[in-house]
Amino acid sequence: MQRNLFNRRNLVVGGTALLLAGCQMIPKTGPGGPPPEVGPAPEPSATELPTDETRHRIAILVPLTGRNGPVGQSIANAANMAILDTSAENLRITTYDTSQGAGAAATKAVADGNKLILGPMLAENVPAVESVARRAGVPLISFSNNTTVARSDVFVMGHIPEQSIERSVAFARSRGANNFAALLPTGDYGDRAQSALSDALRNYGGLLKRTERYDRGSTAVIGAANRLREAGGYDTVLIADGVQLATQGATALKEGGAAPRILGTELWSGESALTRTAALRGALFSAVSNQRFQRFRDSYQSRFGDAPYRISTLGYDAVLLTLRVARDWRFGRPFPTSQLVARDGFLGLDGAFRFGTNGVIERAMEVREVKAGDVTVVDPAPARFAD
């Protein structure tokens, strides 16, 4: 896999060499106005791009204001980190604010000559961006984790909940789990979790004995857990929710001495509260590796003064991926979308990943176990894809 990533120069992030090529950042556009210039040379304008003959133009579409503004800004900052951590000169990346309309941001990005769009962040914004970009032959690499928006020219790069559940079920089966139950919130996330659990049991064996759904809230999850405990007949329970409600559900499940193995999801990653709850000790969940994240977080905080959102690594890895593909991308030609579906994949801060022809990312995930005061890796993420 590393032959895909190591070429000109290498950057060590978290102790692992990652692909470096180069680019230059220009300021974001949007109602908030341009930020201070960052990069080796100032640009003449935040709204007028200079003529390029030796740089590919790449757009980042994220919200920079409003409720999701801090998350979008964190992704943009991480992308700019990847830019500033390189020294090559073959990319020009511009950030566009989707807060005032994703379609308008995409229209501006296409008019400016960008040949690839990194974003948008939200699945609900993908159709508006896609309708503009497809007419111009510009593919998207979305930061969403909603696989329903994926297409042959729309790639979904987020951390997919279904893949976390499948990985955990496969590992639990290898440890003797046979009969499964589930506590699932109402809504889209719960629906996706239920489908993922059914698919995983179909692929790896095991029986789904019972499912309880609940409206998100303390009273509802405890009630659902009580019903599940009284029904019995299972040895493993998937709780597809964040740590707070999962803690309450697990505590109710284990009342009276019951001891089912608890499975969580990628929502548990980075949550220190996991280790303070006796009911979650021994619980398993799967997520992308944090091996390189600590070094990235330290570097981000040094640069920007705040800790990054965990999702911000998507911005960094999207730029690294673009740089890898740009090695074989001729200037003035469309982005070579076919290179995104290389079977041996790519390597980023979040570990190995690859895209299927359906546009959905596949990530190498590790399995973690919750212990008193600690969360340990019990099955590391594969370093590369075997098939």
PDB file of C-alpha atoms in Angstrom, residues 144-322:
ATOM      1  CA  SER A 144     -20.557  12.942   5.132  1.00  0.00           C
ATOM      2  CA  ASN A 145     -20.949   9.411   6.531  1.00  0.00           C
ATOM      3  CA  ASN A 146     -24.333   8.856   4.868  1.00  0.00           C
ATOM      4  CA  THR A 147     -23.848   6.193   2.215  1.00  0.00           C
ATOM      5  CA  THR A 148     -27.176   6.931   0.516  1.00  0.00           C
ATOM      6  CA  VAL A 149     -25.682   9.976  -1.235  1.00  0.00           C
ATOM      7  CA  ALA A 150     -22.777   8.011  -2.762  1.00  0.00           C
ATOM      8  CA  ARG A 151     -22.571   7.754  -6.552  1.00  0.00           C
ATOM      9  CA  SER A 152     -19.910   6.954  -9.115  1.00  0.00           C
ATOM     10  CA  ASP A 153     -18.878  10.629  -8.979  1.00  0.00           C
ATOM     11  CA  VAL A 154     -19.853  11.326  -5.348  1.00  0.00           C
ATOM     12  CA  PHE A 155     -17.498   9.691  -2.851  1.00  0.00           C
ATOM     13  CA  VAL A 156     -18.441   9.425   0.826  1.00  0.00           C
ATOM     14  CA  MET A 157     -15.395   9.794   3.086  1.00  0.00           C
ATOM     15  CA  GLY A 158     -16.879   9.912   6.609  1.00  0.00           C
ATOM     16  CA  HIS A 159     -16.599   7.231   9.285  1.00  0.00           C
ATOM     17  CA  ILE A 160     -19.410   4.824   8.427  1.00  0.00           C
ATOM     18  CA  PRO A 161     -21.418   3.521  11.436  1.00  0.00           C
ATOM     19  CA  GLU A 162     -22.335   0.328   9.582  1.00  0.00           C
ATOM     20  CA  GLN A 163     -18.664  -0.578   9.196  1.00  0.00           C
ATOM     21  CA  SER A 164     -18.039  -0.073  12.915  1.00  0.00           C
ATOM     22  CA  ILE A 165     -20.918  -2.407  13.786  1.00  0.00           C
ATOM     23  CA  GLU A 166     -19.846  -5.056  11.292  1.00  0.00           C
ATOM     24  CA  ARG A 167     -16.281  -5.055  12.639  1.00  0.00           C
ATOM     25  CA  SER A 168     -17.476  -5.414  16.244  1.00  0.00           C
ATOM     26  CA  VAL A 169     -19.916  -8.209  15.418  1.00  0.00           C
ATOM     27  CA  ALA A 170     -17.242 -10.133  13.529  1.00  0.00           C
ATOM     28  CA  PHE A 171     -14.875  -9.869  16.492  1.00  0.00           C
ATOM     29  CA  ALA A 172     -17.577 -10.770  19.020  1.00  0.00           C
ATOM     30  CA  ARG A 173     -18.444 -13.857  16.984  1.00  0.00           C
ATOM     31  CA  SER A 174     -14.783 -14.897  17.102  1.00  0.00           C
ATOM     32  CA  ARG A 175     -15.012 -14.620  20.902  1.00  0.00           C
ATOM     33  CA  GLY A 176     -18.044 -16.912  21.112  1.00  0.00           C
ATOM     34  CA  ALA A 177     -21.014 -14.553  20.839  1.00  0.00           C
ATOM     35  CA  ASN A 178     -24.003 -16.372  19.346  1.00  0.00           C
ATOM     36  CA  ASN A 179     -27.276 -14.726  20.342  1.00  0.00           C
ATOM     37  CA  PHE A 180     -27.626 -10.987  19.833  1.00  0.00           C
ATOM     38  CA  ALA A 181     -30.090  -8.298  20.898  1.00  0.00           C
ATOM     39  CA  ALA A 182     -30.135  -4.569  20.261  1.00  0.00           C
ATOM     40  CA  LEU A 183     -31.112  -1.288  21.924  1.00  0.00           C
ATOM     41  CA  LEU A 184     -31.656   1.163  19.087  1.00  0.00           C
ATOM     42  CA  PRO A 185     -32.817   4.791  19.074  1.00  0.00           C
ATOM     43  CA  THR A 186     -35.655   5.776  16.786  1.00  0.00           C
ATOM     44  CA  GLY A 187     -34.589   7.703  13.715  1.00  0.00           C
ATOM     45  CA  ASP A 188     -32.076   7.313  10.915  1.00  0.00           C
ATOM     46  CA  TYR A 189     -29.098   6.264  13.038  1.00  0.00           C
ATOM     47  CA  GLY A 190     -31.082   3.499  14.711  1.00  0.00           C
ATOM     48  CA  ASP A 191     -32.441   2.315  11.366  1.00  0.00           C
ATOM     49  CA  ARG A 192     -28.942   2.136   9.929  1.00  0.00           C
ATOM     50  CA  ALA A 193     -27.666   0.302  13.006  1.00  0.00           C
ATOM     51  CA  GLN A 194     -30.445  -2.281  12.791  1.00  0.00           C
ATOM     52  CA  SER A 195     -29.733  -2.909   9.116  1.00  0.00           C
ATOM     53  CA  ALA A 196     -25.983  -3.154   9.780  1.00  0.00           C
ATOM     54  CA  LEU A 197     -26.488  -5.646  12.614  1.00  0.00           C
ATOM     55  CA  SER A 198     -28.727  -7.834  10.457  1.00  0.00           C
ATOM     56  CA  ASP A 199     -26.215  -7.750   7.594  1.00  0.00           C
ATOM     57  CA  ALA A 200     -23.297  -8.574   9.919  1.00  0.00           C
ATOM     58  CA  LEU A 201     -25.113 -11.555  11.423  1.00  0.00           C
ATOM     59  CA  ARG A 202     -25.950 -12.761   7.934  1.00  0.00           C
ATOM     60  CA  ASN A 203     -22.266 -12.527   6.978  1.00  0.00           C
ATOM     61  CA  TYR A 204     -20.671 -13.870  10.162  1.00  0.00           C
ATOM     62  CA  GLY A 205     -23.401 -16.037  11.681  1.00  0.00           C
ATOM     63  CA  GLY A 206     -25.304 -15.594  14.911  1.00  0.00           C
ATOM     64  CA  LEU A 207     -28.949 -14.980  15.714  1.00  0.00           C
ATOM     65  CA  LEU A 208     -30.819 -11.734  16.386  1.00  0.00           C
ATOM     66  CA  LYS A 209     -33.137 -12.600  19.274  1.00  0.00           C
ATOM     67  CA  ARG A 210     -34.777  -9.271  20.059  1.00  0.00           C
ATOM     68  CA  THR A 211     -34.679  -5.557  19.279  1.00  0.00           C
ATOM     69  CA  GLU A 212     -35.989  -2.701  21.437  1.00  0.00           C
ATOM     70  CA  ARG A 213     -36.361   0.811  20.047  1.00  0.00           C
ATOM     71  CA  TYR A 214     -36.625   3.995  22.106  1.00  0.00           C
ATOM     72  CA  ASP A 215     -36.945   7.738  21.680  1.00  0.00           C
ATOM     73  CA  ARG A 216     -33.678   9.296  22.772  1.00  0.00           C
ATOM     74  CA  GLY A 217     -33.866  10.123  26.470  1.00  0.00           C
ATOM     75  CA  SER A 218     -32.947   8.634  29.843  1.00  0.00           C
ATOM     76  CA  THR A 219     -36.379   7.303  30.766  1.00  0.00           C
ATOM     77  CA  ALA A 220     -36.967   5.756  27.328  1.00  0.00           C
ATOM     78  CA  VAL A 221     -33.628   3.949  27.078  1.00  0.00           C
ATOM     79  CA  ILE A 222     -33.929   2.565  30.606  1.00  0.00           C
ATOM     80  CA  GLY A 223     -37.443   1.320  29.852  1.00  0.00           C
ATOM     81  CA  ALA A 224     -36.276  -0.373  26.653  1.00  0.00           C
ATOM     82  CA  ALA A 225     -33.331  -1.944  28.497  1.00  0.00           C
ATOM     83  CA  ASN A 226     -35.638  -3.262  31.228  1.00  0.00           C
ATOM     84  CA  ARG A 227     -37.866  -4.890  28.628  1.00  0.00           C
ATOM     85  CA  LEU A 228     -34.856  -6.466  26.973  1.00  0.00           C
ATOM     86  CA  ARG A 229     -33.475  -7.749  30.284  1.00  0.00           C
ATOM     87  CA  GLU A 230     -36.813  -9.328  31.216  1.00  0.00           C
ATOM     88  CA  ALA A 231     -37.069 -11.050  27.826  1.00  0.00           C
ATOM     89  CA  GLY A 232     -33.566 -12.587  28.029  1.00  0.00           C
ATOM     90  CA  GLY A 233     -32.267 -15.206  25.586  1.00  0.00           C
ATOM     91  CA  TYR A 234     -29.157 -13.369  24.357  1.00  0.00           C
ATOM     92  CA  ASP A 235     -25.471 -13.120  25.275  1.00  0.00           C
ATOM     93  CA  THR A 236     -24.540  -9.903  23.420  1.00  0.00           C
ATOM     94  CA  VAL A 237     -26.346  -6.553  23.122  1.00  0.00           C
ATOM     95  CA  LEU A 238     -25.623  -3.764  20.643  1.00  0.00           C
ATOM     96  CA  ILE A 239     -26.387  -0.310  22.078  1.00  0.00           C
ATOM     97  CA  ALA A 240     -26.276   2.059  19.128  1.00  0.00           C
ATOM     98  CA  ASP A 241     -26.023   5.379  20.916  1.00  0.00           C
ATOM     99  CA  GLY A 242     -23.602   7.801  22.541  1.00  0.00           C
ATOM    100  CA  VAL A 243     -21.876   7.102  25.831  1.00  0.00           C
ATOM    101  CA  GLN A 244     -24.400   8.807  28.122  1.00  0.00           C
ATOM    102  CA  LEU A 245     -27.448   6.841  26.990  1.00  0.00           C
ATOM    103  CA  ALA A 246     -25.396   3.686  26.434  1.00  0.00           C
ATOM    104  CA  THR A 247     -24.261   3.889  30.057  1.00  0.00           C
ATOM    105  CA  GLN A 248     -27.840   4.133  31.300  1.00  0.00           C
ATOM    106  CA  GLY A 249     -28.972   1.308  29.050  1.00  0.00           C
ATOM    107  CA  ALA A 250     -26.094  -0.983  30.041  1.00  0.00           C
ATOM    108  CA  THR A 251     -26.662  -0.306  33.744  1.00  0.00           C
ATOM    109  CA  ALA A 252     -30.326  -1.327  33.415  1.00  0.00           C
ATOM    110  CA  LEU A 253     -29.429  -4.405  31.369  1.00  0.00           C
ATOM    111  CA  LYS A 254     -27.055  -5.640  34.060  1.00  0.00           C
ATOM    112  CA  GLU A 255     -29.356  -5.179  37.044  1.00  0.00           C
ATOM    113  CA  GLY A 256     -29.872  -8.345  39.067  1.00  0.00           C
ATOM    114  CA  GLY A 257     -26.580  -9.890  38.000  1.00  0.00           C
ATOM    115  CA  ALA A 258     -27.170 -10.235  34.255  1.00  0.00           C
ATOM    116  CA  ALA A 259     -23.903 -10.042  32.336  1.00  0.00           C
ATOM    117  CA  PRO A 260     -24.382  -9.707  28.561  1.00  0.00           C
ATOM    118  CA  ARG A 261     -21.452  -8.486  26.470  1.00  0.00           C
ATOM    119  CA  ILE A 262     -22.149  -4.923  25.317  1.00  0.00           C
ATOM    120  CA  LEU A 263     -21.253  -3.674  21.852  1.00  0.00           C
ATOM    121  CA  GLY A 264     -21.042   0.033  21.061  1.00  0.00           C
ATOM    122  CA  THR A 265     -20.406   2.030  17.895  1.00  0.00           C
ATOM    123  CA  GLU A 266     -17.950   4.589  16.565  1.00  0.00           C
ATOM    124  CA  LEU A 267     -19.824   7.217  18.640  1.00  0.00           C
ATOM    125  CA  TRP A 268     -17.828   6.026  21.649  1.00  0.00           C
ATOM    126  CA  SER A 269     -14.447   6.901  20.169  1.00  0.00           C
ATOM    127  CA  GLY A 270     -12.564   9.460  22.271  1.00  0.00           C
ATOM    128  CA  GLU A 271     -15.140   9.502  25.097  1.00  0.00           C
ATOM    129  CA  SER A 272     -13.320   9.375  28.454  1.00  0.00           C
ATOM    130  CA  ALA A 273     -16.590   8.762  30.340  1.00  0.00           C
ATOM    131  CA  LEU A 274     -16.521   5.170  29.064  1.00  0.00           C
ATOM    132  CA  THR A 275     -13.975   4.119  31.629  1.00  0.00           C
ATOM    133  CA  ARG A 276     -15.905   5.482  34.623  1.00  0.00           C
ATOM    134  CA  THR A 277     -18.906   3.166  34.295  1.00  0.00           C
ATOM    135  CA  ALA A 278     -18.787  -0.357  35.697  1.00  0.00           C
ATOM    136  CA  ALA A 279     -21.655  -1.475  33.442  1.00  0.00           C
ATOM    137  CA  LEU A 280     -19.551  -0.819  30.332  1.00  0.00           C
ATOM    138  CA  ARG A 281     -16.470  -2.730  31.460  1.00  0.00           C
ATOM    139  CA  GLY A 282     -15.751  -5.418  28.917  1.00  0.00           C
ATOM    140  CA  ALA A 283     -17.779  -3.625  26.239  1.00  0.00           C
ATOM    141  CA  LEU A 284     -16.429  -3.670  22.685  1.00  0.00           C
ATOM    142  CA  PHE A 285     -16.612  -1.066  19.940  1.00  0.00           C
ATOM    143  CA  SER A 286     -14.773  -0.407  16.694  1.00  0.00           C
ATOM    144  CA  ALA A 287     -13.392   2.802  15.246  1.00  0.00           C
ATOM    145  CA  VAL A 288     -10.538   4.102  13.124  1.00  0.00           C
ATOM    146  CA  SER A 289      -7.162   4.012  14.819  1.00  0.00           C
ATOM    147  CA  ASN A 290      -6.071   6.901  17.042  1.00  0.00           C
ATOM    148  CA  GLN A 291      -2.404   6.030  16.559  1.00  0.00           C
ATOM    149  CA  ARG A 292      -1.633   9.178  14.552  1.00  0.00           C
ATOM    150  CA  PHE A 293      -4.338  11.431  15.940  1.00  0.00           C
ATOM    151  CA  GLN A 294      -2.482  12.587  19.068  1.00  0.00           C
ATOM    152  CA  ARG A 295       0.417  14.022  17.051  1.00  0.00           C
ATOM    153  CA  PHE A 296      -2.052  15.656  14.676  1.00  0.00           C
ATOM    154  CA  ARG A 297      -4.037  17.140  17.587  1.00  0.00           C
ATOM    155  CA  ASP A 298      -0.909  18.611  19.174  1.00  0.00           C
ATOM    156  CA  SER A 299       0.168  20.157  15.886  1.00  0.00           C
ATOM    157  CA  TYR A 300      -3.326  21.519  15.208  1.00  0.00           C
ATOM    158  CA  GLN A 301      -3.588  23.089  18.661  1.00  0.00           C
ATOM    159  CA  SER A 302      -0.172  24.680  18.295  1.00  0.00           C
ATOM    160  CA  ARG A 303      -1.212  26.218  14.986  1.00  0.00           C
ATOM    161  CA  PHE A 304      -4.787  27.275  15.670  1.00  0.00           C
ATOM    162  CA  GLY A 305      -4.982  27.582  19.460  1.00  0.00           C
ATOM    163  CA  ASP A 306      -7.863  25.107  19.936  1.00  0.00           C
ATOM    164  CA  ALA A 307      -8.250  21.346  19.909  1.00  0.00           C
ATOM    165  CA  PRO A 308      -9.597  19.972  16.613  1.00  0.00           C
ATOM    166  CA  TYR A 309     -12.871  18.151  16.201  1.00  0.00           C
ATOM    167  CA  ARG A 310     -12.197  14.437  15.670  1.00  0.00           C
ATOM    168  CA  ILE A 311     -13.831  14.626  12.246  1.00  0.00           C
ATOM    169  CA  SER A 312     -11.285  17.232  11.113  1.00  0.00           C
ATOM    170  CA  THR A 313      -8.825  14.523  10.068  1.00  0.00           C
ATOM    171  CA  LEU A 314     -11.094  14.021   7.061  1.00  0.00           C
ATOM    172  CA  GLY A 315      -9.927  17.386   5.735  1.00  0.00           C
ATOM    173  CA  TYR A 316      -6.272  16.467   6.163  1.00  0.00           C
ATOM    174  CA  ASP A 317      -6.647  13.042   4.595  1.00  0.00           C
ATOM    175  CA  ALA A 318      -8.722  14.394   1.698  1.00  0.00           C
ATOM    176  CA  VAL A 319      -5.854  16.704   0.782  1.00  0.00           C
ATOM    177  CA  LEU A 320      -3.292  13.898   1.087  1.00  0.00           C
ATOM    178  CA  LEU A 321      -5.472  11.736  -1.140  1.00  0.00           C
ATOM    179  CA  THR A 322      -5.717  14.523  -3.702  1.00  0.00           C
TER     180      THR A 322
END
